Amino acid sequence: MNDSRKRFGATGEDVAVEYLCGKGYRILQRNYQLAFGEIDVVAYRDDCVCFIEVKTRENKLYGDPFEAVDEHKQKTIRKMAECYLAFKNLEDHDVRFDVISVIRTANERFVIDHLEDAF
């Protein structure tokens, strides 16, 4: 992935985190990485640990960003979540998997769509 794509993705994650904070989420971690994958955002709200995948796009020309979170990606995120919960001793909390779509419009604004309990 080239640097401009990485920066664009990071910008989308920044927008998503700002959105989540505005909705009362507490950010526990960003870009949680293990050898087999990464979770973009881990957040906490209403006694629930939320694992959030952020998909940032310029448009929907190649499909809805939610479609990019396929079965394989979901399996990886679930496995990552298990590791995170065990490492942080949070196994007793409710867990949810969300996807946030961030689309940058032509006038440099962002449209956010938050799908809670996506999978």
mmCIF file with all atom_site columns, C-alpha atoms in Angstrom:
data_model
loop_
_atom_site.group_PDB
_atom_site.id
_atom_site.type_symbol
_atom_site.label_atom_id
_atom_site.label_alt_id
_atom_site.label_comp_id
_atom_site.label_asym_id
_atom_site.label_entity_id
_atom_site.label_seq_id
_atom_site.pdbx_PDB_ins_code
_atom_site.Cartn_x
_atom_site.Cartn_y
_atom_site.Cartn_z
_atom_site.occupancy
_atom_site.B_iso_or_equiv
_atom_site.pdbx_formal_charge
_atom_site.auth_seq_id
_atom_site.auth_comp_id
_atom_site.auth_asym_id
_atom_site.auth_atom_id
_atom_site.pdbx_PDB_model_num
ATOM 1   C CA . MET A 1 1   ? 0.000   0.000   0.000  1.00 0.00 ? 1   MET A CA 1
ATOM 2   C CA . ASN A 1 2   ? 1.467   3.356   -0.937 1.00 0.00 ? 2   ASN A CA 1
ATOM 3   C CA . ASP A 1 3   ? 1.907   6.252   1.479  1.00 0.00 ? 3   ASP A CA 1
ATOM 4   C CA . SER A 1 4   ? -0.992  8.338   0.141  1.00 0.00 ? 4   SER A CA 1
ATOM 5   C CA . ARG A 1 5   ? -3.403  5.409   0.592  1.00 0.00 ? 5   ARG A CA 1
ATOM 6   C CA . LYS A 1 6   ? -2.122  4.840   4.120  1.00 0.00 ? 6   LYS A CA 1
ATOM 7   C CA . ARG A 1 7   ? -2.585  8.528   4.943  1.00 0.00 ? 7   ARG A CA 1
ATOM 8   C CA . PHE A 1 8   ? -6.083  8.474   3.440  1.00 0.00 ? 8   PHE A CA 1
ATOM 9   C CA . GLY A 1 9   ? -6.999  5.418   5.532  1.00 0.00 ? 9   GLY A CA 1
ATOM 10  C CA . ALA A 1 10  ? -5.528  7.018   8.652  1.00 0.00 ? 10  ALA A CA 1
ATOM 11  C CA . THR A 1 11  ? -7.558  10.167  7.982  1.00 0.00 ? 11  THR A CA 1
ATOM 12  C CA . GLY A 1 12  ? -10.704 8.052   7.748  1.00 0.00 ? 12  GLY A CA 1
ATOM 13  C CA . GLU A 1 13  ? -9.860  6.408   11.065 1.00 0.00 ? 13  GLU A CA 1
ATOM 14  C CA . ASP A 1 14  ? -9.315  9.844   12.636 1.00 0.00 ? 14  ASP A CA 1
ATOM 15  C CA . VAL A 1 15  ? -12.754 10.923  11.376 1.00 0.00 ? 15  VAL A CA 1
ATOM 16  C CA . ALA A 1 16  ? -14.319 7.713   12.740 1.00 0.00 ? 16  ALA A CA 1
ATOM 17  C CA . VAL A 1 17  ? -12.669 8.163   16.156 1.00 0.00 ? 17  VAL A CA 1
ATOM 18  C CA . GLU A 1 18  ? -13.875 11.759  16.368 1.00 0.00 ? 18  GLU A CA 1
ATOM 19  C CA . TYR A 1 19  ? -17.390 10.559  15.479 1.00 0.00 ? 19  TYR A CA 1
ATOM 20  C CA . LEU A 1 20  ? -17.247 7.797   18.113 1.00 0.00 ? 20  LEU A CA 1
ATOM 21  C CA . CYS A 1 21  ? -16.011 10.165  20.826 1.00 0.00 ? 21  CYS A CA 1
ATOM 22  C CA . GLY A 1 22  ? -18.893 12.489  19.985 1.00 0.00 ? 22  GLY A CA 1
ATOM 23  C CA . LYS A 1 23  ? -21.274 9.568   20.523 1.00 0.00 ? 23  LYS A CA 1
ATOM 24  C CA . GLY A 1 24  ? -19.882 8.842   23.978 1.00 0.00 ? 24  GLY A CA 1
ATOM 25  C CA . TYR A 1 25  ? -17.477 6.024   23.164 1.00 0.00 ? 25  TYR A CA 1
ATOM 26  C CA . ARG A 1 26  ? -14.203 5.786   25.045 1.00 0.00 ? 26  ARG A CA 1
ATOM 27  C CA . ILE A 1 27  ? -11.363 4.762   22.750 1.00 0.00 ? 27  ILE A CA 1
ATOM 28  C CA . LEU A 1 28  ? -9.356  1.932   24.303 1.00 0.00 ? 28  LEU A CA 1
ATOM 29  C CA . GLN A 1 29  ? -6.933  1.364   21.450 1.00 0.00 ? 29  GLN A CA 1
ATOM 30  C CA . ARG A 1 30  ? -6.277  2.143   17.815 1.00 0.00 ? 30  ARG A CA 1
ATOM 31  C CA . ASN A 1 31  ? -4.562  -0.128  15.332 1.00 0.00 ? 31  ASN A CA 1
ATOM 32  C CA . TYR A 1 32  ? -4.269  -3.168  17.586 1.00 0.00 ? 32  TYR A CA 1
ATOM 33  C CA . GLN A 1 33  ? -1.891  -5.445  15.702 1.00 0.00 ? 33  GLN A CA 1
ATOM 34  C CA . LEU A 1 34  ? -0.813  -9.032  15.959 1.00 0.00 ? 34  LEU A CA 1
ATOM 35  C CA . ALA A 1 35  ? 1.098   -11.144 13.446 1.00 0.00 ? 35  ALA A CA 1
ATOM 36  C CA . PHE A 1 36  ? -2.116  -12.221 11.698 1.00 0.00 ? 36  PHE A CA 1
ATOM 37  C CA . GLY A 1 37  ? -4.108  -9.003  11.560 1.00 0.00 ? 37  GLY A CA 1
ATOM 38  C CA . GLU A 1 38  ? -5.192  -5.640  12.871 1.00 0.00 ? 38  GLU A CA 1
ATOM 39  C CA . ILE A 1 39  ? -8.262  -4.082  14.448 1.00 0.00 ? 39  ILE A CA 1
ATOM 40  C CA . ASP A 1 40  ? -8.698  -0.419  13.556 1.00 0.00 ? 40  ASP A CA 1
ATOM 41  C CA . VAL A 1 41  ? -10.449 0.771   16.715 1.00 0.00 ? 41  VAL A CA 1
ATOM 42  C CA . VAL A 1 42  ? -11.333 -0.788  20.048 1.00 0.00 ? 42  VAL A CA 1
ATOM 43  C CA . ALA A 1 43  ? -13.846 1.312   21.943 1.00 0.00 ? 43  ALA A CA 1
ATOM 44  C CA . TYR A 1 44  ? -16.012 1.043   25.040 1.00 0.00 ? 44  TYR A CA 1
ATOM 45  C CA . ARG A 1 45  ? -19.552 2.226   25.655 1.00 0.00 ? 45  ARG A CA 1
ATOM 46  C CA . ASP A 1 46  ? -22.457 1.039   27.789 1.00 0.00 ? 46  ASP A CA 1
ATOM 47  C CA . ASP A 1 47  ? -20.435 -1.811  29.351 1.00 0.00 ? 47  ASP A CA 1
ATOM 48  C CA . CYS A 1 48  ? -19.656 -3.182  25.879 1.00 0.00 ? 48  CYS A CA 1
ATOM 49  C CA . VAL A 1 49  ? -16.287 -3.589  24.189 1.00 0.00 ? 49  VAL A CA 1
ATOM 50  C CA . CYS A 1 50  ? -16.682 -2.651  20.520 1.00 0.00 ? 50  CYS A CA 1
ATOM 51  C CA . PHE A 1 51  ? -14.262 -3.837  17.864 1.00 0.00 ? 51  PHE A CA 1
ATOM 52  C CA . ILE A 1 52  ? -14.598 -1.484  14.933 1.00 0.00 ? 52  ILE A CA 1
ATOM 53  C CA . GLU A 1 53  ? -13.393 -1.882  11.364 1.00 0.00 ? 53  GLU A CA 1
ATOM 54  C CA . VAL A 1 54  ? -13.153 1.402   9.465  1.00 0.00 ? 54  VAL A CA 1
ATOM 55  C CA . LYS A 1 55  ? -13.414 1.457   5.679  1.00 0.00 ? 55  LYS A CA 1
ATOM 56  C CA . THR A 1 56  ? -12.549 4.735   3.982  1.00 0.00 ? 56  THR A CA 1
ATOM 57  C CA . ARG A 1 57  ? -13.357 5.418   0.339  1.00 0.00 ? 57  ARG A CA 1
ATOM 58  C CA . GLU A 1 58  ? -13.483 8.263   -2.166 1.00 0.00 ? 58  GLU A CA 1
ATOM 59  C CA . ASN A 1 59  ? -16.842 7.016   -3.469 1.00 0.00 ? 59  ASN A CA 1
ATOM 60  C CA . LYS A 1 60  ? -18.952 3.884   -3.876 1.00 0.00 ? 60  LYS A CA 1
ATOM 61  C CA . LEU A 1 61  ? -17.813 3.243   -7.435 1.00 0.00 ? 61  LEU A CA 1
ATOM 62  C CA . TYR A 1 62  ? -16.436 -0.176  -6.488 1.00 0.00 ? 62  TYR A CA 1
ATOM 63  C CA . GLY A 1 63  ? -19.239 -1.066  -4.097 1.00 0.00 ? 63  GLY A CA 1
ATOM 64  C CA . ASP A 1 64  ? -20.301 -0.198  -0.605 1.00 0.00 ? 64  ASP A CA 1
ATOM 65  C CA . PRO A 1 65  ? -17.400 -0.080  1.862  1.00 0.00 ? 65  PRO A CA 1
ATOM 66  C CA . PHE A 1 66  ? -19.276 -2.504  4.144  1.00 0.00 ? 66  PHE A CA 1
ATOM 67  C CA . GLU A 1 67  ? -18.923 -5.181  1.460  1.00 0.00 ? 67  GLU A CA 1
ATOM 68  C CA . ALA A 1 68  ? -15.137 -5.127  1.967  1.00 0.00 ? 68  ALA A CA 1
ATOM 69  C CA . VAL A 1 69  ? -15.570 -6.723  5.390  1.00 0.00 ? 69  VAL A CA 1
ATOM 70  C CA . ASP A 1 70  ? -16.023 -10.220 4.027  1.00 0.00 ? 70  ASP A CA 1
ATOM 71  C CA . GLU A 1 71  ? -16.233 -13.518 5.890  1.00 0.00 ? 71  GLU A CA 1
ATOM 72  C CA . HIS A 1 72  ? -12.435 -13.923 6.004  1.00 0.00 ? 72  HIS A CA 1
ATOM 73  C CA . LYS A 1 73  ? -11.950 -10.416 7.448  1.00 0.00 ? 73  LYS A CA 1
ATOM 74  C CA . GLN A 1 74  ? -14.698 -11.037 10.010 1.00 0.00 ? 74  GLN A CA 1
ATOM 75  C CA . LYS A 1 75  ? -13.014 -14.268 11.116 1.00 0.00 ? 75  LYS A CA 1
ATOM 76  C CA . THR A 1 76  ? -9.695  -12.465 11.553 1.00 0.00 ? 76  THR A CA 1
ATOM 77  C CA . ILE A 1 77  ? -11.312 -9.654  13.559 1.00 0.00 ? 77  ILE A CA 1
ATOM 78  C CA . ARG A 1 78  ? -13.059 -12.159 15.831 1.00 0.00 ? 78  ARG A CA 1
ATOM 79  C CA . LYS A 1 79  ? -9.763  -13.966 16.464 1.00 0.00 ? 79  LYS A CA 1
ATOM 80  C CA . MET A 1 80  ? -8.023  -10.650 17.144 1.00 0.00 ? 80  MET A CA 1
ATOM 81  C CA . ALA A 1 81  ? -10.828 -9.679  19.546 1.00 0.00 ? 81  ALA A CA 1
ATOM 82  C CA . GLU A 1 82  ? -10.400 -12.915 21.510 1.00 0.00 ? 82  GLU A CA 1
ATOM 83  C CA . CYS A 1 83  ? -6.694  -12.161 21.921 1.00 0.00 ? 83  CYS A CA 1
ATOM 84  C CA . TYR A 1 84  ? -7.348  -8.559  22.933 1.00 0.00 ? 84  TYR A CA 1
ATOM 85  C CA . LEU A 1 85  ? -9.993  -9.501  25.502 1.00 0.00 ? 85  LEU A CA 1
ATOM 86  C CA . ALA A 1 86  ? -7.735  -12.156 27.067 1.00 0.00 ? 86  ALA A CA 1
ATOM 87  C CA . PHE A 1 87  ? -4.694  -9.844  27.124 1.00 0.00 ? 87  PHE A CA 1
ATOM 88  C CA . LYS A 1 88  ? -6.668  -6.996  28.749 1.00 0.00 ? 88  LYS A CA 1
ATOM 89  C CA . ASN A 1 89  ? -8.711  -9.265  31.095 1.00 0.00 ? 89  ASN A CA 1
ATOM 90  C CA . LEU A 1 90  ? -11.984 -8.048  29.587 1.00 0.00 ? 90  LEU A CA 1
ATOM 91  C CA . GLU A 1 91  ? -13.598 -11.438 28.882 1.00 0.00 ? 91  GLU A CA 1
ATOM 92  C CA . ASP A 1 92  ? -16.495 -10.653 31.216 1.00 0.00 ? 92  ASP A CA 1
ATOM 93  C CA . HIS A 1 93  ? -17.739 -7.721  29.099 1.00 0.00 ? 93  HIS A CA 1
ATOM 94  C CA . ASP A 1 94  ? -20.279 -7.791  26.316 1.00 0.00 ? 94  ASP A CA 1
ATOM 95  C CA . VAL A 1 95  ? -18.681 -7.615  22.871 1.00 0.00 ? 95  VAL A CA 1
ATOM 96  C CA . ARG A 1 96  ? -19.860 -6.117  19.614 1.00 0.00 ? 96  ARG A CA 1
ATOM 97  C CA . PHE A 1 97  ? -18.392 -5.921  16.119 1.00 0.00 ? 97  PHE A CA 1
ATOM 98  C CA . ASP A 1 98  ? -19.101 -2.719  14.177 1.00 0.00 ? 98  ASP A CA 1
ATOM 99  C CA . VAL A 1 99  ? -18.121 -1.370  10.788 1.00 0.00 ? 99  VAL A CA 1
ATOM 100 C CA . ILE A 1 100 ? -17.827 2.333   10.014 1.00 0.00 ? 100 ILE A CA 1
ATOM 101 C CA . SER A 1 101 ? -17.872 3.547   6.434  1.00 0.00 ? 101 SER A CA 1
ATOM 102 C CA . VAL A 1 102 ? -16.187 6.899   5.806  1.00 0.00 ? 102 VAL A CA 1
ATOM 103 C CA . ILE A 1 103 ? -16.640 8.400   2.350  1.00 0.00 ? 103 ILE A CA 1
ATOM 104 C CA . ARG A 1 104 ? -14.874 11.613  1.396  1.00 0.00 ? 104 ARG A CA 1
ATOM 105 C CA . THR A 1 105 ? -17.051 13.792  -0.784 1.00 0.00 ? 105 THR A CA 1
ATOM 106 C CA . ALA A 1 106 ? -15.888 16.044  -3.623 1.00 0.00 ? 106 ALA A CA 1
ATOM 107 C CA . ASN A 1 107 ? -15.902 19.069  -1.302 1.00 0.00 ? 107 ASN A CA 1
ATOM 108 C CA . GLU A 1 108 ? -13.569 17.360  1.195  1.00 0.00 ? 108 GLU A CA 1
ATOM 109 C CA . ARG A 1 109 ? -16.309 16.537  3.685  1.00 0.00 ? 109 ARG A CA 1
ATOM 110 C CA . PHE A 1 110 ? -16.838 13.084  5.140  1.00 0.00 ? 110 PHE A CA 1
ATOM 111 C CA . VAL A 1 111 ? -20.017 11.027  5.202  1.00 0.00 ? 111 VAL A CA 1
ATOM 112 C CA . ILE A 1 112 ? -20.047 8.528   8.060  1.00 0.00 ? 112 ILE A CA 1
ATOM 113 C CA . ASP A 1 113 ? -22.240 5.450   8.226  1.00 0.00 ? 113 ASP A CA 1
ATOM 114 C CA . HIS A 1 114 ? -21.961 3.373   11.410 1.00 0.00 ? 114 HIS A CA 1
ATOM 115 C CA . LEU A 1 115 ? -23.259 -0.180  11.278 1.00 0.00 ? 115 LEU A CA 1
ATOM 116 C CA . GLU A 1 116 ? -23.476 -1.444  14.853 1.00 0.00 ? 116 GLU A CA 1
ATOM 117 C CA . ASP A 1 117 ? -23.382 -5.191  15.519 1.00 0.00 ? 117 ASP A CA 1
ATOM 118 C CA . ALA A 1 118 ? -22.441 -5.739  11.877 1.00 0.00 ? 118 ALA A CA 1
ATOM 119 C CA . PHE A 1 119 ? -21.441 -9.375  12.348 1.00 0.00 ? 119 PHE A CA 1
#
